[in-house]
Amino acid sequence: MNKTVLVSGGAGFIGSHVTVELLAAGYDVVVADNFSNCDRTCFEGVKKITGREDLPLEVMDFCDEKQTRALFAKYPIDAVIHFAAYKAVGESVAQPLMYYRNNLQSFLNVLQAAQDQGGCNVLFSSSATVYGEPDKVPVTEETPRKSATSPYGNTKTMCEDILRDTVKASEGKVRGILLRYFNPIGAHPSALIGELPRGVPNNLVPFITQTAIGKRECLSIFGNDYPTPDGTCLRDYIDIVDLAKAHVFAVTRMMEGKMKKDCEVFNVGTGRPVSVLELVNAFEKVNGVKLNWKFAPRRPGDVTAIWADPTLANTEMGWKATRTVEETLKAAWAWEKHLAGK
Ligand code: UDP
């Protein structure tokens, strides 16, 4: 019998790409989402890409303990990948209680249900935000975490600790992997799923594609006076399909008992620093479009430079990012055009 993976927040940007890769790898998947920050577009796209019209969807809220328990009772869940969380940094500063309540409560309920069913493999979607402004780049998993600059970032650090402590107390019954994502961008090559920000995008690539398509007037590049080669920030942009595949490697590692410790941490990045300006130039070049952009003041809370040392994920999990920035930016543009019906 196939193993079953529950994907909480599985209708969102990362969750939908992960669902596609899990199905391709032969896992049974249960998608659960409350559609608080996405519509059905990506879920329908996943069904089209995979031909799985029967893909189970549970519309539910993980903040509701009863609903979470009922879900675990309904399916034989071998692993859960937890994405269901709010993710807008600025909004979290304005509404910290909403962020702490949602992001912590939902994860607590998932872990409680996982523990109560006698154990489970739990994969938590963490973020490079836990490294703050690092003293040294690239960052390895041993790089000390720093206090986050937003409630959103704090919830990532806290959930990491909650999972670690739960694993420790469970004496091997609950196993955990923390994947620390760098900057996931792009879309599925089919252009049937991708990022669907509500309102004005906070992230760079959706802002670029929306500007290119004419939905936004002008991209602001936040800061050109950083101590970097071209003055703009450096990030590790990772293709969303590459990132999704890392989840399959991690889940399989847990299922096959290949973990070295009951709670492991992996950076999911390319190891390749790219500046904001380089990304903008690459987008224009590879897609043959002219982008309206200007330099603007720094955005509060941005770190100057961060990129991954992905050696551990490469050697231990056997996973490696393969796609070029150009391929990824092509996919992002194809998705934006698909949305616009072009
Ligand atoms: N950025 C920008 N203009 C935008 C959005 C982002 O110049 O409209 C910059 C931002 O300052 C940072 C980089 O792009 O240096 C990546 O930002 P994003 O919000 O995508 O991800 P973050 O690294 O903050 O998680």
CSV table of C-alpha atoms and ligand atoms in Angstrom, one decimal:
chain,number,residue,atom,x,y,z
A,1,MET,CA,0.0,0.0,0.0
A,2,ASN,CA,1.2,3.5,-0.7
A,3,LYS,CA,2.2,5.7,2.1
A,4,THR,CA,0.0,8.7,2.8
A,5,VAL,CA,1.3,12.2,3.2
A,6,LEU,CA,-0.9,15.0,4.6
A,7,VAL,CA,-0.1,18.4,3.2
A,8,SER,CA,-1.5,21.2,5.4
A,9,GLY,CA,-1.9,24.3,3.4
A,10,GLY,CA,-1.6,22.1,0.3
A,11,ALA,CA,-3.5,24.5,-2.0
A,12,GLY,CA,-1.0,27.3,-1.6
A,13,PHE,CA,2.0,28.2,-3.7
A,14,ILE,CA,4.6,25.8,-2.1
A,15,GLY,CA,2.0,23.2,-1.0
A,16,SER,CA,0.6,22.7,-4.5
A,17,HIS,CA,4.0,22.2,-6.1
A,18,VAL,CA,5.0,19.8,-3.3
A,19,THR,CA,1.7,17.8,-3.9
A,20,VAL,CA,2.6,17.4,-7.6
A,21,GLU,CA,6.0,16.0,-6.7
A,22,LEU,CA,4.7,13.7,-4.0
A,23,LEU,CA,2.1,12.2,-6.3
A,24,ALA,CA,4.8,11.8,-9.0
A,25,ALA,CA,6.9,9.9,-6.5
A,26,GLY,CA,4.1,7.5,-5.8
A,27,TYR,CA,2.8,8.8,-2.5
A,28,ASP,CA,-0.9,9.2,-1.7
A,29,VAL,CA,-1.6,12.8,-0.7
A,30,VAL,CA,-4.3,14.4,1.3
A,31,VAL,CA,-4.5,18.2,0.7
A,32,ALA,CA,-6.0,20.2,3.6
A,33,ASP,CA,-6.5,23.9,3.4
A,34,ASN,CA,-8.9,26.6,4.7
A,35,PHE,CA,-8.4,28.8,1.6
A,36,SER,CA,-7.7,31.8,3.8
A,37,ASN,CA,-4.9,33.0,1.5
A,38,CYS,CA,-5.6,31.3,-1.8
A,39,ASP,CA,-8.4,30.2,-4.1
A,40,ARG,CA,-8.9,26.9,-5.9
A,41,THR,CA,-6.7,27.8,-8.9
A,42,CYS,CA,-3.7,25.8,-7.8
A,43,PHE,CA,-5.6,22.9,-6.4
A,44,GLU,CA,-7.4,22.6,-9.8
A,45,GLY,CA,-4.0,23.0,-11.5
A,46,VAL,CA,-2.5,20.1,-9.5
A,47,LYS,CA,-5.4,17.8,-10.6
A,48,LYS,CA,-4.8,18.8,-14.2
A,49,ILE,CA,-1.0,18.3,-14.1
A,50,THR,CA,-1.2,14.9,-12.3
A,51,GLY,CA,-4.5,13.7,-13.9
A,52,ARG,CA,-5.7,12.9,-10.4
A,53,GLU,CA,-9.3,14.0,-10.4
A,54,ASP,CA,-9.7,12.0,-7.2
A,55,LEU,CA,-7.1,13.9,-5.1
A,56,PRO,CA,-8.6,14.2,-1.6
A,57,LEU,CA,-9.2,17.8,-0.5
A,58,GLU,CA,-10.2,18.6,3.1
A,59,VAL,CA,-11.4,22.2,3.6
A,60,MET,CA,-10.6,22.7,7.2
A,61,ASP,CA,-8.8,24.9,9.7
A,62,PHE,CA,-5.9,23.4,11.7
A,63,CYS,CA,-6.5,26.0,14.5
A,64,ASP,CA,-9.6,23.9,15.2
A,65,GLU,CA,-8.4,21.0,17.4
A,66,LYS,CA,-11.5,18.9,16.7
A,67,GLN,CA,-11.2,19.2,13.0
A,68,THR,CA,-7.5,18.3,13.1
A,69,ARG,CA,-8.2,15.2,15.2
A,70,ALA,CA,-11.0,14.1,12.9
A,71,LEU,CA,-8.6,14.4,9.9
A,72,PHE,CA,-6.0,12.2,11.5
A,73,ALA,CA,-8.8,9.7,12.4
A,74,LYS,CA,-10.1,9.7,8.8
A,75,TYR,CA,-6.8,8.9,7.0
A,76,PRO,CA,-3.8,6.7,7.7
A,77,ILE,CA,-1.3,9.5,7.9
A,78,ASP,CA,2.4,8.4,7.7
A,79,ALA,CA,3.8,11.9,7.3
A,80,VAL,CA,2.6,15.4,7.5
A,81,ILE,CA,4.1,18.4,5.8
A,82,HIS,CA,3.0,21.6,7.6
A,83,PHE,CA,2.6,24.7,5.4
A,84,ALA,CA,-0.7,26.1,6.9
A,85,ALA,CA,0.5,29.4,8.2
A,86,TYR,CA,0.3,33.2,7.5
A,87,LYS,CA,3.4,34.5,5.8
A,88,ALA,CA,3.3,38.3,5.3
A,89,VAL,CA,6.1,39.9,7.3
A,90,GLY,CA,4.6,43.4,7.3
A,91,GLU,CA,1.1,42.2,8.3
A,92,SER,CA,2.6,40.2,11.1
A,93,VAL,CA,4.2,43.4,12.5
A,94,ALA,CA,0.7,45.1,12.4
A,95,GLN,CA,-1.2,42.1,13.8
A,96,PRO,CA,1.1,40.0,15.9
A,97,LEU,CA,-1.6,38.2,17.9
A,98,MET,CA,-3.2,37.0,14.8
A,99,TYR,CA,0.1,35.6,13.6
A,100,TYR,CA,1.1,34.0,16.9
A,101,ARG,CA,-2.4,32.5,17.3
A,102,ASN,CA,-2.7,31.1,13.8
A,103,ASN,CA,0.8,29.9,13.2
A,104,LEU,CA,1.4,28.4,16.6
A,105,GLN,CA,-2.1,27.0,17.3
A,106,SER,CA,-2.3,25.2,14.0
A,107,PHE,CA,1.1,23.5,14.5
A,108,LEU,CA,0.4,22.6,18.1
A,109,ASN,CA,-2.8,20.9,16.9
A,110,VAL,CA,-1.0,19.0,14.2
A,111,LEU,CA,1.7,17.8,16.6
A,112,GLN,CA,-0.8,16.8,19.2
A,113,ALA,CA,-2.7,14.7,16.7
A,114,ALA,CA,0.5,13.2,15.4
A,115,GLN,CA,1.6,12.3,18.9
A,116,ASP,CA,-1.8,11.0,19.9
A,117,GLN,CA,-2.0,8.6,17.0
A,118,GLY,CA,1.2,7.0,18.3
A,119,GLY,CA,3.7,8.8,16.2
A,120,CYS,CA,4.3,10.3,12.8
A,121,ASN,CA,6.9,11.9,10.5
A,122,VAL,CA,6.6,15.7,10.6
A,123,LEU,CA,8.2,18.0,8.1
A,124,PHE,CA,8.0,21.7,9.0
A,125,SER,CA,8.4,24.4,6.5
A,126,SER,CA,10.9,26.8,8.1
A,127,SER,CA,12.7,29.7,6.6
A,128,ALA,CA,16.1,31.3,6.3
A,129,THR,CA,14.6,34.1,8.2
A,130,VAL,CA,15.7,32.2,11.4
A,131,TYR,CA,19.3,33.2,10.6
A,132,GLY,CA,18.4,36.9,10.7
A,133,GLU,CA,21.3,39.1,9.4
A,134,PRO,CA,24.1,36.4,9.5
A,135,ASP,CA,27.6,37.3,10.5
A,136,LYS,CA,29.0,35.1,7.8
A,137,VAL,CA,27.7,33.9,4.5
A,138,PRO,CA,26.9,31.4,3.2
A,139,VAL,CA,25.0,30.0,6.1
A,140,THR,CA,25.2,26.4,7.2
A,141,GLU,CA,22.7,24.6,9.5
A,142,GLU,CA,25.2,25.3,12.3
A,143,THR,CA,25.0,29.0,11.8
A,144,PRO,CA,23.4,30.4,14.9
A,145,ARG,CA,19.8,31.5,14.7
A,146,LYS,CA,19.2,35.1,15.5
A,147,SER,CA,16.2,36.8,17.0
A,148,ALA,CA,13.7,37.5,14.2
A,149,THR,CA,12.8,41.0,13.0
A,150,SER,CA,9.1,40.2,12.8
A,151,PRO,CA,6.4,38.2,14.6
A,152,TYR,CA,6.2,36.0,11.4
A,153,GLY,CA,9.9,35.2,11.8
A,154,ASN,CA,9.4,34.5,15.5
A,155,THR,CA,6.7,32.0,14.7
A,156,LYS,CA,9.2,30.1,12.5
A,157,THR,CA,11.8,30.0,15.2
A,158,MET,CA,9.2,29.0,17.8
A,159,CYS,CA,7.7,26.2,15.7
A,160,GLU,CA,11.2,24.8,15.1
A,161,ASP,CA,11.7,24.6,18.9
A,162,ILE,CA,8.2,23.2,19.4
A,163,LEU,CA,8.9,20.4,16.9
A,164,ARG,CA,12.4,19.7,18.4
A,165,ASP,CA,11.0,19.4,21.9
A,166,THR,CA,8.1,17.2,20.8
A,167,VAL,CA,10.4,14.9,19.0
A,168,LYS,CA,12.7,14.6,22.0
A,169,ALA,CA,9.9,13.8,24.4
A,170,SER,CA,8.3,11.2,22.1
A,171,GLU,CA,11.3,8.9,22.2
A,172,GLY,CA,11.5,8.2,18.6
A,173,LYS,CA,7.7,8.0,17.8
A,174,VAL,CA,7.5,11.5,16.3
A,175,ARG,CA,10.4,12.3,13.9
A,176,GLY,CA,10.9,15.7,12.5
A,177,ILE,CA,12.7,17.5,9.6
A,178,LEU,CA,13.0,21.3,9.5
A,179,LEU,CA,13.5,22.6,6.0
A,180,ARG,CA,14.8,26.1,6.0
A,181,TYR,CA,13.8,27.7,2.6
A,182,PHE,CA,15.7,30.5,1.1
A,183,ASN,CA,13.8,32.5,-1.6
A,184,PRO,CA,11.4,30.2,-3.5
A,185,ILE,CA,10.4,31.7,-6.9
A,186,GLY,CA,9.0,30.6,-10.2
A,187,ALA,CA,6.2,28.3,-11.2
A,188,HIS,CA,5.5,24.8,-12.5
A,189,PRO,CA,6.7,24.4,-16.2
A,190,SER,CA,3.1,23.6,-17.2
A,191,ALA,CA,2.2,27.2,-16.1
A,192,LEU,CA,-0.9,25.6,-14.4
A,193,ILE,CA,0.2,26.4,-10.8
A,194,GLY,CA,2.3,29.3,-9.4
A,195,GLU,CA,2.3,32.1,-6.9
A,196,LEU,CA,-1.0,34.0,-6.5
A,197,PRO,CA,-0.5,36.9,-4.2
A,198,ARG,CA,-3.6,38.7,-2.9
A,199,GLY,CA,-3.4,42.4,-3.4
A,200,VAL,CA,0.0,44.1,-3.8
A,201,PRO,CA,2.8,41.5,-3.8
A,202,ASN,CA,5.4,41.8,-1.0
A,203,ASN,CA,7.8,39.5,-2.7
A,204,LEU,CA,10.1,40.5,-5.5
A,205,VAL,CA,9.3,38.1,-8.3
A,206,PRO,CA,5.5,38.4,-8.3
A,207,PHE,CA,6.0,42.2,-8.2
A,208,ILE,CA,8.3,41.9,-11.2
A,209,THR,CA,5.9,39.8,-13.2
A,210,GLN,CA,2.9,41.9,-12.3
A,211,THR,CA,4.8,45.0,-13.4
A,212,ALA,CA,5.8,43.4,-16.7
A,213,ILE,CA,2.2,42.4,-17.4
A,214,GLY,CA,1.0,45.9,-16.6
A,215,LYS,CA,-0.8,45.3,-13.3
A,216,ARG,CA,1.7,47.5,-11.4
A,217,GLU,CA,3.2,50.7,-12.7
A,218,CYS,CA,6.8,50.4,-11.5
A,219,LEU,CA,8.9,48.1,-9.5
A,220,SER,CA,10.8,49.7,-6.6
A,221,ILE,CA,14.2,48.2,-5.9
A,222,PHE,CA,14.5,48.7,-2.1
A,223,GLY,CA,18.0,50.1,-1.5
A,224,ASN,CA,21.0,50.5,-3.7
A,225,ASP,CA,23.5,51.5,-1.0
A,226,TYR,CA,24.0,48.1,0.6
A,227,PRO,CA,27.6,46.9,1.0
A,228,THR,CA,27.3,44.4,-1.9
A,229,PRO,CA,28.9,44.5,-5.4
A,230,ASP,CA,26.0,46.4,-7.0
A,231,GLY,CA,24.6,48.0,-3.9
A,232,THR,CA,21.4,45.8,-3.9
A,233,CYS,CA,20.6,42.9,-1.5
A,234,LEU,CA,21.8,39.4,-2.2
A,235,ARG,CA,19.5,36.4,-1.9
A,236,ASP,CA,19.4,32.7,-2.8
A,237,TYR,CA,16.5,32.4,-5.2
A,238,ILE,CA,15.5,28.8,-5.5
A,239,ASP,CA,13.2,27.3,-8.2
A,240,ILE,CA,9.9,26.2,-6.7
A,241,VAL,CA,10.0,22.8,-8.4
A,242,ASP,CA,13.5,22.2,-7.0
A,243,LEU,CA,12.3,23.2,-3.6
A,244,ALA,CA,9.2,20.9,-3.9
A,245,LYS,CA,11.5,18.0,-4.8
A,246,ALA,CA,13.5,18.6,-1.6
A,247,HIS,CA,10.3,17.7,0.3
A,248,VAL,CA,10.0,14.3,-1.4
A,249,PHE,CA,13.7,13.6,-0.5
A,250,ALA,CA,13.0,14.6,3.1
A,251,VAL,CA,9.7,12.6,3.4
A,252,THR,CA,11.3,9.5,1.9
A,253,ARG,CA,14.3,9.8,4.3
A,254,MET,CA,11.9,9.8,7.2
A,255,MET,CA,9.8,7.0,5.9
A,256,GLU,CA,12.8,4.8,5.1
A,257,GLY,CA,14.4,5.3,8.5
A,258,LYS,CA,17.5,7.0,7.0
A,259,MET,CA,17.6,9.8,9.5
A,260,LYS,CA,20.8,10.3,11.5
A,261,LYS,CA,18.9,12.0,14.4
A,262,ASP,CA,15.2,12.1,15.2
A,263,CYS,CA,15.1,15.8,14.4
A,264,GLU,CA,17.1,17.1,11.4
A,265,VAL,CA,17.6,20.5,9.8
A,266,PHE,CA,18.4,21.2,6.2
A,267,ASN,CA,19.0,24.4,4.3
A,268,VAL,CA,17.0,24.3,1.0
A,269,GLY,CA,18.9,26.7,-1.3
A,270,THR,CA,21.1,26.8,-4.3
A,271,GLY,CA,24.3,28.2,-2.8
A,272,ARG,CA,24.2,30.9,-5.4
A,273,PRO,CA,23.9,34.6,-4.4
A,274,VAL,CA,22.0,36.8,-6.8
A,275,SER,CA,21.4,40.5,-6.4
A,276,VAL,CA,18.0,42.2,-6.9
A,277,LEU,CA,19.4,44.1,-9.8
A,278,GLU,CA,20.9,40.9,-11.4
A,279,LEU,CA,17.5,39.2,-11.0
A,280,VAL,CA,15.7,42.2,-12.7
A,281,ASN,CA,18.2,42.2,-15.5
A,282,ALA,CA,18.0,38.5,-16.0
A,283,PHE,CA,14.2,38.7,-16.1
A,284,GLU,CA,14.3,41.3,-18.9
A,285,LYS,CA,16.9,39.5,-20.9
A,286,VAL,CA,15.5,36.0,-20.8
A,287,ASN,CA,11.9,37.0,-21.4
A,288,GLY,CA,12.6,39.9,-23.8
A,289,VAL,CA,10.5,42.3,-21.9
A,290,LYS,CA,11.3,45.8,-20.6
A,291,LEU,CA,10.6,46.4,-17.0
A,292,ASN,CA,9.7,49.7,-15.5
A,293,TRP,CA,11.8,50.0,-12.3
A,294,LYS,CA,13.4,52.6,-10.0
A,295,PHE,CA,15.6,52.7,-7.0
A,296,ALA,CA,13.8,53.4,-3.7
A,297,PRO,CA,14.8,53.6,-0.1
A,298,ARG,CA,15.7,50.5,1.8
A,299,ARG,CA,12.8,48.4,3.2
A,300,PRO,CA,12.9,48.2,7.0
A,301,GLY,CA,13.8,44.7,8.2
A,302,ASP,CA,15.6,43.5,5.1
A,303,VAL,CA,19.0,41.8,5.6
A,304,THR,CA,21.9,42.7,3.3
A,305,ALA,CA,22.9,39.3,2.1
A,306,ILE,CA,22.0,35.8,2.8
A,307,TRP,CA,22.5,32.6,0.8
A,308,ALA,CA,22.7,28.9,1.7
A,309,ASP,CA,25.5,26.5,2.0
A,310,PRO,CA,23.4,23.5,0.8
A,311,THR,CA,26.1,20.9,1.3
A,312,LEU,CA,24.2,19.0,3.9
A,313,ALA,CA,21.1,18.6,1.8
A,314,ASN,CA,23.2,17.7,-1.2
A,315,THR,CA,25.2,15.0,0.6
A,316,GLU,CA,22.9,13.7,3.2
A,317,MET,CA,19.5,13.8,1.4
A,318,GLY,CA,21.0,13.5,-2.1
A,319,TRP,CA,19.0,16.5,-3.2
A,320,LYS,CA,20.4,19.3,-5.3
A,321,ALA,CA,18.8,22.4,-6.9
A,322,THR,CA,19.2,22.0,-10.7
A,323,ARG,CA,17.4,24.8,-12.4
A,324,THR,CA,19.0,28.0,-13.5
A,325,VAL,CA,17.7,31.5,-12.6
A,326,GLU,CA,16.9,32.0,-16.2
A,327,GLU,CA,14.7,28.9,-16.5
A,328,THR,CA,13.0,29.9,-13.3
A,329,LEU,CA,12.3,33.4,-14.4
A,330,LYS,CA,10.9,32.1,-17.7
A,331,ALA,CA,8.5,29.9,-15.8
A,332,ALA,CA,7.4,32.8,-13.6
A,333,TRP,CA,6.6,34.9,-16.6
A,334,ALA,CA,4.7,32.0,-18.3
A,335,TRP,CA,2.6,31.7,-15.2
A,336,GLU,CA,1.8,35.4,-15.1
A,337,LYS,CA,0.8,35.3,-18.8
A,338,HIS,CA,-1.3,32.3,-18.1
A,339,LEU,CA,-3.1,34.2,-15.4
A,340,ALA,CA,-3.7,37.1,-17.7
A,341,GLY,CA,-5.1,34.7,-20.3
A,342,LYS,CA,-2.2,35.5,-22.8
B,1,UDP,N1,12.5,43.7,-3.1
B,1,UDP,C1,12.5,44.8,-3.9
B,1,UDP,N2,11.3,45.3,-4.3
B,1,UDP,C2,10.1,44.6,-4.1
B,1,UDP,C3,10.1,43.4,-3.3
B,1,UDP,C4,11.4,43.0,-2.8
B,1,UDP,O1,13.5,45.4,-4.1
B,1,UDP,O2,9.1,45.1,-4.5
B,1,UDP,C5,13.8,43.1,-2.6
B,1,UDP,C6,13.9,43.1,-1.1
B,1,UDP,O3,14.3,44.3,-0.6
B,1,UDP,C7,14.9,41.9,-0.9
B,1,UDP,C8,14.7,41.0,-2.1
B,1,UDP,O4,14.0,41.8,-3.1
B,1,UDP,O5,16.2,42.4,-1.0
B,1,UDP,C9,13.8,39.8,-1.8
B,1,UDP,O6,12.7,40.2,-1.1
B,1,UDP,P1,11.4,39.2,-0.9
B,1,UDP,O7,10.4,40.0,-0.2
B,1,UDP,O8,11.0,38.6,-2.2
B,1,UDP,O9,12.0,38.1,0.0
B,1,UDP,P2,12.8,38.2,1.4
B,1,UDP,O10,14.2,37.9,1.1
B,1,UDP,O11,12.5,39.5,2.0
B,1,UDP,O12,12.2,37.0,2.2
